[in-house]
Tab-separated table of C-alpha atoms in Angstrom:
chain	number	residue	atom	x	y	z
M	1	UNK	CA	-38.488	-0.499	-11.433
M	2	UNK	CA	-35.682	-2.914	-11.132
M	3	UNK	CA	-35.676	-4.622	-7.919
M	4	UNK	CA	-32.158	-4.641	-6.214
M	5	UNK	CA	-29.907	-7.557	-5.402
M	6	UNK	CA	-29.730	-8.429	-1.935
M	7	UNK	CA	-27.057	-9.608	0.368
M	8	UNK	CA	-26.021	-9.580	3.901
M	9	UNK	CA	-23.116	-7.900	5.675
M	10	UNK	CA	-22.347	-11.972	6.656
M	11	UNK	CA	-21.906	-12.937	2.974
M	12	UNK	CA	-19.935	-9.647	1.588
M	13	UNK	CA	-17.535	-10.151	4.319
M	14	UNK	CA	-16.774	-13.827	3.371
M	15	UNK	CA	-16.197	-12.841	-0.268
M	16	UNK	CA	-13.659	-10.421	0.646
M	17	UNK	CA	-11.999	-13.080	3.193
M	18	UNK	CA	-11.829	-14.872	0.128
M	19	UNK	CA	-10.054	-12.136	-1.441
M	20	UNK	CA	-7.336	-11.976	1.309
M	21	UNK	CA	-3.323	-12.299	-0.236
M	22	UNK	CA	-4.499	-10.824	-3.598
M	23	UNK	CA	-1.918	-8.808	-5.388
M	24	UNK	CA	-1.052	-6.798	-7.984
M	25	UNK	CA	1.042	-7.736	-10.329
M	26	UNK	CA	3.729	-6.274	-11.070
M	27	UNK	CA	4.334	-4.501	-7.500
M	28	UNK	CA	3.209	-0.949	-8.362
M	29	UNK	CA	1.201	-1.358	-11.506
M	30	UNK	CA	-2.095	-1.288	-9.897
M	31	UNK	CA	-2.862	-4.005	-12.979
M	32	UNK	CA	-5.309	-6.376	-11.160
M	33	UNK	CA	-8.170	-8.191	-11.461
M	34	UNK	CA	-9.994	-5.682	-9.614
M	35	UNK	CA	-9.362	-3.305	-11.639
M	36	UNK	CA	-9.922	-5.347	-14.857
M	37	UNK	CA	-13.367	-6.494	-14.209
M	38	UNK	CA	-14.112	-2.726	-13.335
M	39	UNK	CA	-12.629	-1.001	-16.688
M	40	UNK	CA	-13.813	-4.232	-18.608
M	41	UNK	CA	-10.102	-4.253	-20.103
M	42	UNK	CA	-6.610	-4.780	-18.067
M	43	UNK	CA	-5.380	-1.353	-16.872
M	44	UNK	CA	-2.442	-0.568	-15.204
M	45	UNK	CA	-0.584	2.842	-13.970
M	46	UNK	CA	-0.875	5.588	-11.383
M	47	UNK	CA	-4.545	6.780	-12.919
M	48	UNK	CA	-5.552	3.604	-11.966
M	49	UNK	CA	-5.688	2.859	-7.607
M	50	UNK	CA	-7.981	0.001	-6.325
M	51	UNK	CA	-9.411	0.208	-2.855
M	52	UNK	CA	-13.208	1.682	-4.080
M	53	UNK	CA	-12.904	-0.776	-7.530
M	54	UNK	CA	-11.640	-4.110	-4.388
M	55	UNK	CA	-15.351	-2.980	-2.848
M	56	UNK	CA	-17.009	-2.422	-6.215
M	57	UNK	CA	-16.059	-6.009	-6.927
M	58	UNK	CA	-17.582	-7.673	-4.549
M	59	UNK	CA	-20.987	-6.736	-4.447
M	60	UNK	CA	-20.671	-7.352	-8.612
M	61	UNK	CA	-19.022	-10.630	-7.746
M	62	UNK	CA	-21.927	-11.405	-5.642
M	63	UNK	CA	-24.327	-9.909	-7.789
M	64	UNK	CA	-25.158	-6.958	-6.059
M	65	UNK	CA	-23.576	-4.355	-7.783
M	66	UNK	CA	-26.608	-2.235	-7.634
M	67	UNK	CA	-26.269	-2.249	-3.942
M	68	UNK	CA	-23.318	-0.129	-4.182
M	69	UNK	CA	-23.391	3.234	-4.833
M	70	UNK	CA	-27.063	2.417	-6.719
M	71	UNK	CA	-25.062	0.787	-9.220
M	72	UNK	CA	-23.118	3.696	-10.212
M	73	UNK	CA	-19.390	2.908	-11.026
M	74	UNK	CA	-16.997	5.068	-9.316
M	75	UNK	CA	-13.122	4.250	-8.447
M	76	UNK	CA	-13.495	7.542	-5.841
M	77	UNK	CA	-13.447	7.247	-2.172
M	78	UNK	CA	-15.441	10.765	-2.001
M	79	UNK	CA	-17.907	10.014	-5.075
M	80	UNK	CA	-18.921	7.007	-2.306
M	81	UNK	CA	-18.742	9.222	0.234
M	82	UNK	CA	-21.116	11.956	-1.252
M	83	UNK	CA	-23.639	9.356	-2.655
M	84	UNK	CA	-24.192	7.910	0.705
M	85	UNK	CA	-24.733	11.159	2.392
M	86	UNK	CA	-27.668	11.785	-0.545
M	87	UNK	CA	-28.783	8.824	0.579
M	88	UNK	CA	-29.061	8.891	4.391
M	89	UNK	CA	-26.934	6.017	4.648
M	90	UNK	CA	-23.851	7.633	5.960
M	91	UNK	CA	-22.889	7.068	9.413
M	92	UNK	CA	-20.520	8.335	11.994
M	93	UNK	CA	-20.493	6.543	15.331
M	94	UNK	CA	-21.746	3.249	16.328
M	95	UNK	CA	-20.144	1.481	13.352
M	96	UNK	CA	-20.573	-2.209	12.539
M	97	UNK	CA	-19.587	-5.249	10.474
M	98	UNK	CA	-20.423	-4.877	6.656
M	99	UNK	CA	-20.147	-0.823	6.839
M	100	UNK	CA	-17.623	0.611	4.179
M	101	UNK	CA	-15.769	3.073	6.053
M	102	UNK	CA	-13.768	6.279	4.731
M	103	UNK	CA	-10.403	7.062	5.872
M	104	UNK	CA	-8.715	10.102	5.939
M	105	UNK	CA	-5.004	9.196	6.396
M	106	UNK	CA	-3.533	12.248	5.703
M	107	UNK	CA	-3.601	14.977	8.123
M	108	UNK	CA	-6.460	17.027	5.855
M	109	UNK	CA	-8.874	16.769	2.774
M	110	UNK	CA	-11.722	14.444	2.202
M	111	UNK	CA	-11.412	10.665	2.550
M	112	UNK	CA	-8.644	8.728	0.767
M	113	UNK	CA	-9.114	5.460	1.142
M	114	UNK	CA	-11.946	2.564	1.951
M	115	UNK	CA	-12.528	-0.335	3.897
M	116	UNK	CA	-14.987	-3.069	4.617
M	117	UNK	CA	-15.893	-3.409	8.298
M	118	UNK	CA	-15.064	-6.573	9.912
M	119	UNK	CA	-15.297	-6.110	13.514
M	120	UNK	CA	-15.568	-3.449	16.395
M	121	UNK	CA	-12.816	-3.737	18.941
M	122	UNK	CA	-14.016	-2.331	22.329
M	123	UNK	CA	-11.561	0.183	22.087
M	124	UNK	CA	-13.418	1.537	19.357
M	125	UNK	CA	-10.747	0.630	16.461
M	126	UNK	CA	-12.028	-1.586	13.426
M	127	UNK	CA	-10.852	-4.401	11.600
M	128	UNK	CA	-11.112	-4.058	7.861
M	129	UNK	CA	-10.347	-5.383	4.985
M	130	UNK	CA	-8.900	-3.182	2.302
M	131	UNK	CA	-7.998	-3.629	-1.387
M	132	UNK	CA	-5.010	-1.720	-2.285
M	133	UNK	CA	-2.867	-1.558	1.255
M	134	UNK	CA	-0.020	-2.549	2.717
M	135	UNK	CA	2.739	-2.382	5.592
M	136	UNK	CA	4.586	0.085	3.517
M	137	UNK	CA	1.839	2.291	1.767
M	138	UNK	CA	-1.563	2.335	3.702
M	139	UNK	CA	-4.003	3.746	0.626
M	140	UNK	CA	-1.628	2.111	-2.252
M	141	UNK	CA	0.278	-0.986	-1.018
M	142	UNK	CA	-0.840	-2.777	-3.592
M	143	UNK	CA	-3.018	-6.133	-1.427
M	144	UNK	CA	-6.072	-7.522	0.383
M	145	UNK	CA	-5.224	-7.491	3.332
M	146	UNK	CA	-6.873	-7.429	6.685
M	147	UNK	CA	-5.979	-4.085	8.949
M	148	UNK	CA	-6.642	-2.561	12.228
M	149	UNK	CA	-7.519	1.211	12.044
M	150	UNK	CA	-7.993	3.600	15.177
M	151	UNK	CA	-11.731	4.802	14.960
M	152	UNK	CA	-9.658	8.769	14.869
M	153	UNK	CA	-9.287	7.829	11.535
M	154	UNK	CA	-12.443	7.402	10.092
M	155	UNK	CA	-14.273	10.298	8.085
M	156	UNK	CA	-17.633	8.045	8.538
M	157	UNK	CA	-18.970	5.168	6.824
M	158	UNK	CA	-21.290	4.360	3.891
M	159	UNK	CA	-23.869	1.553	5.012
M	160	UNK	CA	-25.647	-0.147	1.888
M	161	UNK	CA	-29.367	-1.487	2.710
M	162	UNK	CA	-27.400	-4.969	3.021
M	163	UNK	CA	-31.009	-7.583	4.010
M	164	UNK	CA	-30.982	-8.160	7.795
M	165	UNK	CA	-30.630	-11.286	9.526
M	166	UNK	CA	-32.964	-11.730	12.534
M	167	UNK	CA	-30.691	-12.967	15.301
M	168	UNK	CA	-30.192	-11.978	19.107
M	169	UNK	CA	-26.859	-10.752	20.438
M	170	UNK	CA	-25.531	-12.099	23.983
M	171	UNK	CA	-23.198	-10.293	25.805
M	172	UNK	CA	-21.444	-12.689	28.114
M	173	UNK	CA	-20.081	-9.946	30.020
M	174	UNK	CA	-19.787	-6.330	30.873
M	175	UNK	CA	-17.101	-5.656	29.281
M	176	UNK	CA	-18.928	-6.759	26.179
M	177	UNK	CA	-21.794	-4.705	26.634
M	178	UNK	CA	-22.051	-1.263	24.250
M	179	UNK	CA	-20.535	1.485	26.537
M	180	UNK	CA	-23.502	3.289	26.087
M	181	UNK	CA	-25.375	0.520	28.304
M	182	UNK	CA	-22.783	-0.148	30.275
M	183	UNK	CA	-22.582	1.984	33.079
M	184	UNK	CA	-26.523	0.961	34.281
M	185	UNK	CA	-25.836	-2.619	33.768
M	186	UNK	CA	-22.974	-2.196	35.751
M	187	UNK	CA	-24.792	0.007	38.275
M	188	UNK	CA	-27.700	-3.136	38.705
M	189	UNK	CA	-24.512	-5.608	39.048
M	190	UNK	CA	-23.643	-3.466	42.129
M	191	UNK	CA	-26.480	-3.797	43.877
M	192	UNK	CA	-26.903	-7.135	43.320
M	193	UNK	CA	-29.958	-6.512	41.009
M	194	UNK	CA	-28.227	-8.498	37.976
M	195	UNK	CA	-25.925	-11.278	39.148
M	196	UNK	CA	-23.377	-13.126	36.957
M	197	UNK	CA	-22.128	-16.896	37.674
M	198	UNK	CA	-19.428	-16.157	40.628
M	199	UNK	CA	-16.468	-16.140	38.314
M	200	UNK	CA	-15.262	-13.050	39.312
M	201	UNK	CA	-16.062	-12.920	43.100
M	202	UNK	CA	-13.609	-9.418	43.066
M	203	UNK	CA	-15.205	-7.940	40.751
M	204	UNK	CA	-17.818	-7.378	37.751
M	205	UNK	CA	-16.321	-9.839	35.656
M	206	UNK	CA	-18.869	-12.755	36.117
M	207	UNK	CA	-20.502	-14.103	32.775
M	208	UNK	CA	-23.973	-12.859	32.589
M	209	UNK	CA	-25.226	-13.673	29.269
M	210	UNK	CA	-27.531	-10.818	28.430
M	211	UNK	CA	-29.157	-10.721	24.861
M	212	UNK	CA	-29.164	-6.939	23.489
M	213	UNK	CA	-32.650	-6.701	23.624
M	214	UNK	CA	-32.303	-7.452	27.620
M	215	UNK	CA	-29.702	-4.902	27.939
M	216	UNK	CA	-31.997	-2.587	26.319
M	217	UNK	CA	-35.272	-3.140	28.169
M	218	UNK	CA	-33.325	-2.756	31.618
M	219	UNK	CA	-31.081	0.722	30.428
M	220	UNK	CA	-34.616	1.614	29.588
M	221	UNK	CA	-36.547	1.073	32.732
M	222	UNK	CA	-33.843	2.472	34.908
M	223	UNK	CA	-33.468	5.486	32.933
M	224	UNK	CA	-37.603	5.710	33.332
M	225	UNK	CA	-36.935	4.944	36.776
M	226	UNK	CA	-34.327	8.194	37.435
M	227	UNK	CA	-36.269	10.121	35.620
M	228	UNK	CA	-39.557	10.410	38.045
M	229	UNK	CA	-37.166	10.264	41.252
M	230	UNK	CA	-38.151	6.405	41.544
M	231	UNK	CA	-34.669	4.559	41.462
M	232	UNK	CA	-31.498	5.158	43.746
């Protein structure tokens, strides 16, 4: 069996910084080099949009190609969509850098266009980049471009088995914090269990600097705590 390329999240998302400004050329031709490398000839024409092909590209560019889609080529947002759902690696909530997410930005139907995860805002939104977007056309404006997208938007995600990177997560305050966590840590700072650095004498604002595994084991021993009547 062949063994699969692998890559990190980290290193996809710097190829497709790199990527950032692209165009096609001309404006509305969908000719690109995208697409080109894709095809294996220069294409150009409605038949032909570019957001899956941008994504495509990058894992090939980085020699992963068989990380994507299990090296299948497909220029269709719910071919992608489909395969990682077959897969288990389709996701819904809790997305993170390095996931491909689907967005529906019409008001029905499946997904119609893709983006690579660049960061979570704690609103919930993400920051993508996106082949094939724009100010004036979101799923065909014809660019790499970075974008902000409200989570509403978001079908789900495909997450390839990108390798992991060992390395601990600080939160350097509650506000950073996973909401999931974040009401017990908050609880602990009221009661002066947990106790920041006196930045925010008003309030819970004080820089704590709690790894996620931290923030874990506590959520966990308080829940254990509430659960056999042991913890006010």
């Amino acid at each position: 069996m062949r063994q699969m390329a692998q890559i990190t999240a980290d290193e996809l998302l710097a190829a497709a910084r790199a990527e950032i400004g692209t165009k096609e050329q001309p404006q509305n031709s969908n000719r690109v080099k995208y697409n080109t490398a894709f095809y294996g000839r220069e294409v150009s024409g409605a038949a032909y949009p570019w957001c899956v092909t941008f994504i495509w590209w990058l894992f090939w560019k980085l020699g992963a190609a068989e990380l994507f889609c299990g090296g299948q080529k497909t220029a269709s947002c719910g071919v992608v969509m489909d395969y990682a759902k077959k897969h288990s690696q389709f996701v819904t909530e809790e997305y993170r850098p390095g996931d491909l997410v689907l967005l529906r930005l019409q008001s029905s139907g499946g997904p119609q266009h893709i983006g690579l995860v660049s960061q979570v805002r704690s609103d919930g939104s993400l920051e993508t980049i996106e082949g094939n977007t724009g100010q004036d056309s979101d799923a065909n404006g014809g660019q790499v471009q970075q974008r902000v997208r409200e989570k509403r938007l978001a079908v789900g995600a495909y997450r390839p088995a990108y390798r992991e990177v060992s390395k601990s997560v600080t939160y350097e305050r509650l506000k950073d914090i996973p909401e999931k966590f974040r009401p017990t840590i908050e609880k602990l700072m009221d009661i002066g269990v947990i106790q920041g650095d006196g930045s925010d004498p008003e309030g819970n604002g004080d820089v704590i600097s709690l790894t996620h595994e931290q923030v874990r084991t506590l959520t966990f021993t308080v829940r254990l705590l509430e659960r056999f009547g042991l913890y006010l």
